[in-house]
Amino acid sequence: MRLFLISFSAICLLNLTSCATRVITRPAAITVVKTPPRHYKIVKIKGNQYYSWNGNYYKKTRKGYTIVRL
């Protein structure tokens, strides 16, 4: 009986301590603009086309235009 209690408590302690941790990340806040303003400029950088206005660069996606860091 004593051996059973010692082995049972050892198994419980091994199961409670784990090296794996769960990390939950939140998606970054993405700004999507549906239509560009009238005075945007088309800029090509390394073969990719970006739209520039208001000091930011945007890339066209299916949902609209998203801000891109260059």
mmCIF file of N, CA and C in Angstrom:
data_model
loop_
_atom_site.group_PDB
_atom_site.id
_atom_site.type_symbol
_atom_site.label_atom_id
_atom_site.label_comp_id
_atom_site.label_asym_id
_atom_site.label_seq_id
_atom_site.Cartn_x
_atom_site.Cartn_y
_atom_site.Cartn_z
ATOM 1 N N MET A 1 0.830 -1.192 0.000
ATOM 2 C CA MET A 1 0.000 0.000 0.000
ATOM 3 C C MET A 1 0.873 1.254 0.000
ATOM 4 N N ARG A 2 1.930 1.210 0.794
ATOM 5 C CA ARG A 2 2.824 2.372 0.866
ATOM 6 C C ARG A 2 3.510 2.625 -0.476
ATOM 7 N N LEU A 3 3.934 1.551 -1.142
ATOM 8 C CA LEU A 3 4.562 1.672 -2.462
ATOM 9 C C LEU A 3 3.562 2.233 -3.477
ATOM 10 N N PHE A 4 2.317 1.816 -3.369
ATOM 11 C CA PHE A 4 1.276 2.333 -4.260
ATOM 12 C C PHE A 4 1.076 3.836 -4.077
ATOM 13 N N LEU A 5 1.025 4.314 -2.854
ATOM 14 C CA LEU A 5 0.842 5.745 -2.593
ATOM 15 C C LEU A 5 2.044 6.557 -3.090
ATOM 16 N N ILE A 6 3.233 6.041 -2.893
ATOM 17 C CA ILE A 6 4.425 6.754 -3.355
ATOM 18 C C ILE A 6 4.451 6.815 -4.878
ATOM 19 N N SER A 7 4.160 5.703 -5.533
ATOM 20 C CA SER A 7 4.157 5.697 -6.998
ATOM 21 C C SER A 7 3.017 6.561 -7.548
ATOM 22 N N PHE A 8 1.859 6.530 -6.914
ATOM 23 C CA PHE A 8 0.729 7.357 -7.352
ATOM 24 C C PHE A 8 1.043 8.845 -7.218
ATOM 25 N N SER A 9 1.650 9.248 -6.110
ATOM 26 C CA SER A 9 1.992 10.659 -5.921
ATOM 27 C C SER A 9 3.094 11.085 -6.897
ATOM 28 N N ALA A 10 4.028 10.192 -7.209
ATOM 29 C CA ALA A 10 5.078 10.513 -8.185
ATOM 30 C C ALA A 10 4.486 10.715 -9.570
ATOM 31 N N ILE A 11 3.550 9.883 -9.945
ATOM 32 C CA ILE A 11 2.890 10.015 -11.254
ATOM 33 C C ILE A 11 2.104 11.320 -11.318
ATOM 34 N N CYS A 12 1.408 11.659 -10.241
ATOM 35 C CA CYS A 12 0.647 12.916 -10.222
ATOM 36 C C CYS A 12 1.571 14.126 -10.332
ATOM 37 N N LEU A 13 2.699 14.103 -9.653
ATOM 38 C CA LEU A 13 3.638 15.220 -9.724
ATOM 39 C C LEU A 13 4.242 15.358 -11.114
ATOM 40 N N LEU A 14 4.532 14.236 -11.761
ATOM 41 C CA LEU A 14 5.091 14.284 -13.115
ATOM 42 C C LEU A 14 4.076 14.804 -14.126
ATOM 43 N N ASN A 15 2.822 14.496 -13.922
ATOM 44 C CA ASN A 15 1.786 14.967 -14.835
ATOM 45 C C ASN A 15 1.463 16.443 -14.644
ATOM 46 N N LEU A 16 1.630 16.958 -13.440
ATOM 47 C CA LEU A 16 1.298 18.355 -13.179
ATOM 48 C C LEU A 16 2.357 19.314 -13.696
ATOM 49 N N THR A 17 3.597 18.880 -13.752
ATOM 50 C CA THR A 17 4.664 19.744 -14.254
ATOM 51 C C THR A 17 4.940 19.391 -15.702
ATOM 52 N N SER A 18 4.862 20.382 -16.546
ATOM 53 C CA SER A 18 5.072 20.153 -17.964
ATOM 54 C C SER A 18 5.966 21.232 -18.530
ATOM 55 N N CYS A 19 6.747 20.887 -19.505
ATOM 56 C CA CYS A 19 7.639 21.851 -20.150
ATOM 57 C C CYS A 19 6.888 22.673 -21.200
ATOM 58 N N ALA A 20 5.811 22.142 -21.700
ATOM 59 C CA ALA A 20 5.066 22.830 -22.748
ATOM 60 C C ALA A 20 4.223 23.949 -22.145
ATOM 61 N N THR A 21 4.234 25.089 -22.812
ATOM 62 C CA THR A 21 3.388 26.201 -22.397
ATOM 63 C C THR A 21 2.525 26.617 -23.575
ATOM 64 N N ARG A 22 1.422 27.204 -23.275
ATOM 65 C CA ARG A 22 0.506 27.653 -24.311
ATOM 66 C C ARG A 22 0.641 29.159 -24.456
ATOM 67 N N VAL A 23 0.924 29.600 -25.671
ATOM 68 C CA VAL A 23 1.088 31.017 -25.947
ATOM 69 C C VAL A 23 -0.025 31.446 -26.894
ATOM 70 N N ILE A 24 -0.762 32.449 -26.477
ATOM 71 C CA ILE A 24 -1.849 32.972 -27.299
ATOM 72 C C ILE A 24 -1.445 34.350 -27.794
ATOM 73 N N THR A 25 -1.449 34.524 -29.098
ATOM 74 C CA THR A 25 -1.110 35.821 -29.672
ATOM 75 C C THR A 25 -2.338 36.426 -30.318
ATOM 76 N N ARG A 26 -2.428 37.720 -30.249
ATOM 77 C CA ARG A 26 -3.534 38.432 -30.880
ATOM 78 C C ARG A 26 -3.073 38.929 -32.243
ATOM 79 N N PRO A 27 -3.947 38.907 -33.233
ATOM 80 C CA PRO A 27 -3.545 39.428 -34.534
ATOM 81 C C PRO A 27 -3.334 40.936 -34.467
ATOM 82 N N ALA A 28 -2.420 41.418 -35.278
ATOM 83 C CA ALA A 28 -2.134 42.850 -35.315
ATOM 84 C C ALA A 28 -3.330 43.596 -35.893
ATOM 85 N N ALA A 29 -3.517 44.793 -35.426
ATOM 86 C CA ALA A 29 -4.603 45.625 -35.937
ATOM 87 C C ALA A 29 -4.248 46.069 -37.356
ATOM 88 N N ILE A 30 -5.044 45.675 -38.319
ATOM 89 C CA ILE A 30 -4.793 45.991 -39.720
ATOM 90 C C ILE A 30 -5.819 47.016 -40.169
ATOM 91 N N THR A 31 -5.331 48.087 -40.765
ATOM 92 C CA THR A 31 -6.206 49.118 -41.292
ATOM 93 C C THR A 31 -6.483 48.820 -42.756
ATOM 94 N N VAL A 32 -7.744 48.701 -43.105
ATOM 95 C CA VAL A 32 -8.140 48.431 -44.490
ATOM 96 C C VAL A 32 -8.935 49.628 -44.989
ATOM 97 N N VAL A 33 -8.483 50.192 -46.110
ATOM 98 C CA VAL A 33 -9.165 51.315 -46.745
ATOM 99 C C VAL A 33 -9.844 50.768 -47.995
ATOM 100 N N LYS A 34 -11.145 50.978 -48.119
ATOM 101 C CA LYS A 34 -11.898 50.407 -49.249
ATOM 102 C C LYS A 34 -11.561 51.086 -50.578
ATOM 103 N N THR A 35 -11.535 52.413 -50.610
ATOM 104 C CA THR A 35 -11.222 53.126 -51.851
ATOM 105 C C THR A 35 -10.120 54.145 -51.589
ATOM 106 N N PRO A 36 -9.176 54.257 -52.500
ATOM 107 C CA PRO A 36 -8.090 55.231 -52.310
ATOM 108 C C PRO A 36 -8.578 56.645 -52.593
ATOM 109 N N PRO A 37 -7.918 57.649 -52.031
ATOM 110 C CA PRO A 37 -8.302 59.022 -52.335
ATOM 111 C C PRO A 37 -7.902 59.397 -53.765
ATOM 112 N N ARG A 38 -8.307 60.562 -54.200
ATOM 113 C CA ARG A 38 -8.073 60.983 -55.588
ATOM 114 C C ARG A 38 -6.602 61.185 -55.919
ATOM 115 N N HIS A 39 -5.821 61.659 -55.000
ATOM 116 C CA HIS A 39 -4.450 62.073 -55.296
ATOM 117 C C HIS A 39 -3.409 61.065 -54.816
ATOM 118 N N TYR A 40 -3.629 59.796 -55.041
ATOM 119 C CA TYR A 40 -2.629 58.805 -54.653
ATOM 120 C C TYR A 40 -1.568 58.686 -55.747
ATOM 121 N N LYS A 41 -0.404 58.172 -55.370
ATOM 122 C CA LYS A 41 0.678 57.969 -56.317
ATOM 123 C C LYS A 41 1.024 56.485 -56.360
ATOM 124 N N ILE A 42 1.296 55.970 -57.555
ATOM 125 C CA ILE A 42 1.720 54.582 -57.707
ATOM 126 C C ILE A 42 3.237 54.540 -57.633
ATOM 127 N N VAL A 43 3.756 53.686 -56.754
ATOM 128 C CA VAL A 43 5.189 53.570 -56.532
ATOM 129 C C VAL A 43 5.580 52.116 -56.746
ATOM 130 N N LYS A 44 6.651 51.877 -57.511
ATOM 131 C CA LYS A 44 7.154 50.525 -57.707
ATOM 132 C C LYS A 44 8.467 50.386 -56.955
ATOM 133 N N ILE A 45 8.517 49.415 -56.041
ATOM 134 C CA ILE A 45 9.713 49.146 -55.255
ATOM 135 C C ILE A 45 10.037 47.658 -55.393
ATOM 136 N N LYS A 46 11.212 47.371 -55.927
ATOM 137 C CA LYS A 46 11.686 46.001 -56.152
ATOM 138 C C LYS A 46 10.670 45.175 -56.930
ATOM 139 N N GLY A 47 10.053 45.769 -57.923
ATOM 140 C CA GLY A 47 9.107 45.069 -58.785
ATOM 141 C C GLY A 47 7.703 44.947 -58.229
ATOM 142 N N ASN A 48 7.466 45.415 -57.015
ATOM 143 C CA ASN A 48 6.126 45.369 -56.419
ATOM 144 C C ASN A 48 5.465 46.737 -56.508
ATOM 145 N N GLN A 49 4.172 46.731 -56.760
ATOM 146 C CA GLN A 49 3.438 47.981 -56.910
ATOM 147 C C GLN A 49 2.756 48.350 -55.595
ATOM 148 N N TYR A 50 3.025 49.567 -55.140
ATOM 149 C CA TYR A 50 2.423 50.110 -53.918
ATOM 150 C C TYR A 50 1.745 51.426 -54.248
ATOM 151 N N TYR A 51 0.822 51.816 -53.393
ATOM 152 C CA TYR A 51 0.121 53.084 -53.543
ATOM 153 C C TYR A 51 0.524 53.973 -52.384
ATOM 154 N N SER A 52 0.852 55.219 -52.685
ATOM 155 C CA SER A 52 1.337 56.133 -51.656
ATOM 156 C C SER A 52 0.385 57.313 -51.542
ATOM 157 N N TRP A 53 -0.043 57.599 -50.324
ATOM 158 C CA TRP A 53 -0.772 58.815 -50.024
ATOM 159 C C TRP A 53 -0.739 59.044 -48.528
ATOM 160 N N ASN A 54 -0.791 60.312 -48.158
ATOM 161 C CA ASN A 54 -0.804 60.731 -46.755
ATOM 162 C C ASN A 54 0.420 60.227 -45.985
ATOM 163 N N GLY A 55 1.551 60.072 -46.668
ATOM 164 C CA GLY A 55 2.786 59.643 -46.020
ATOM 165 C C GLY A 55 2.875 58.157 -45.715
ATOM 166 N N ASN A 56 1.916 57.352 -46.154
ATOM 167 C CA ASN A 56 1.910 55.905 -45.921
ATOM 168 C C ASN A 56 1.929 55.164 -47.250
ATOM 169 N N TYR A 57 2.384 53.922 -47.206
ATOM 170 C CA TYR A 57 2.363 53.065 -48.388
ATOM 171 C C TYR A 57 1.315 51.976 -48.181
ATOM 172 N N TYR A 58 0.565 51.697 -49.241
ATOM 173 C CA TYR A 58 -0.517 50.736 -49.183
ATOM 174 C C TYR A 58 -0.334 49.698 -50.277
ATOM 175 N N LYS A 59 -0.800 48.471 -50.003
ATOM 176 C CA LYS A 59 -0.792 47.414 -50.999
ATOM 177 C C LYS A 59 -2.233 46.996 -51.239
ATOM 178 N N LYS A 60 -2.553 46.760 -52.499
ATOM 179 C CA LYS A 60 -3.919 46.400 -52.846
ATOM 180 C C LYS A 60 -4.168 44.926 -52.528
ATOM 181 N N THR A 61 -5.282 44.657 -51.844
ATOM 182 C CA THR A 61 -5.705 43.297 -51.519
ATOM 183 C C THR A 61 -7.141 43.106 -51.991
ATOM 184 N N ARG A 62 -7.675 41.918 -51.767
ATOM 185 C CA ARG A 62 -9.061 41.661 -52.179
ATOM 186 C C ARG A 62 -10.066 42.493 -51.391
ATOM 187 N N LYS A 63 -9.737 42.807 -50.135
ATOM 188 C CA LYS A 63 -10.672 43.547 -49.280
ATOM 189 C C LYS A 63 -10.504 45.054 -49.383
ATOM 190 N N GLY A 64 -9.411 45.514 -49.988
ATOM 191 C CA GLY A 64 -9.165 46.941 -50.084
ATOM 192 C C GLY A 64 -7.672 47.200 -50.087
ATOM 193 N N TYR A 65 -7.258 48.274 -49.464
ATOM 194 C CA TYR A 65 -5.857 48.653 -49.394
ATOM 195 C C TYR A 65 -5.384 48.582 -47.947
ATOM 196 N N THR A 66 -4.257 47.904 -47.717
ATOM 197 C CA THR A 66 -3.730 47.762 -46.373
ATOM 198 C C THR A 66 -2.383 48.487 -46.256
ATOM 199 N N ILE A 67 -2.090 49.007 -45.074
ATOM 200 C CA ILE A 67 -0.847 49.718 -44.820
ATOM 201 C C ILE A 67 0.320 48.738 -44.787
ATOM 202 N N VAL A 68 1.424 49.119 -45.442
ATOM 203 C CA VAL A 68 2.607 48.276 -45.513
ATOM 204 C C VAL A 68 3.801 49.086 -45.023
ATOM 205 N N ARG A 69 4.660 48.472 -44.215
ATOM 206 C CA ARG A 69 5.898 49.121 -43.814
ATOM 207 C C ARG A 69 6.993 48.768 -44.816
ATOM 208 N N LEU A 70 7.658 49.767 -45.301
ATOM 209 C CA LEU A 70 8.749 49.529 -46.256
ATOM 210 C C LEU A 70 10.077 49.874 -45.672
#
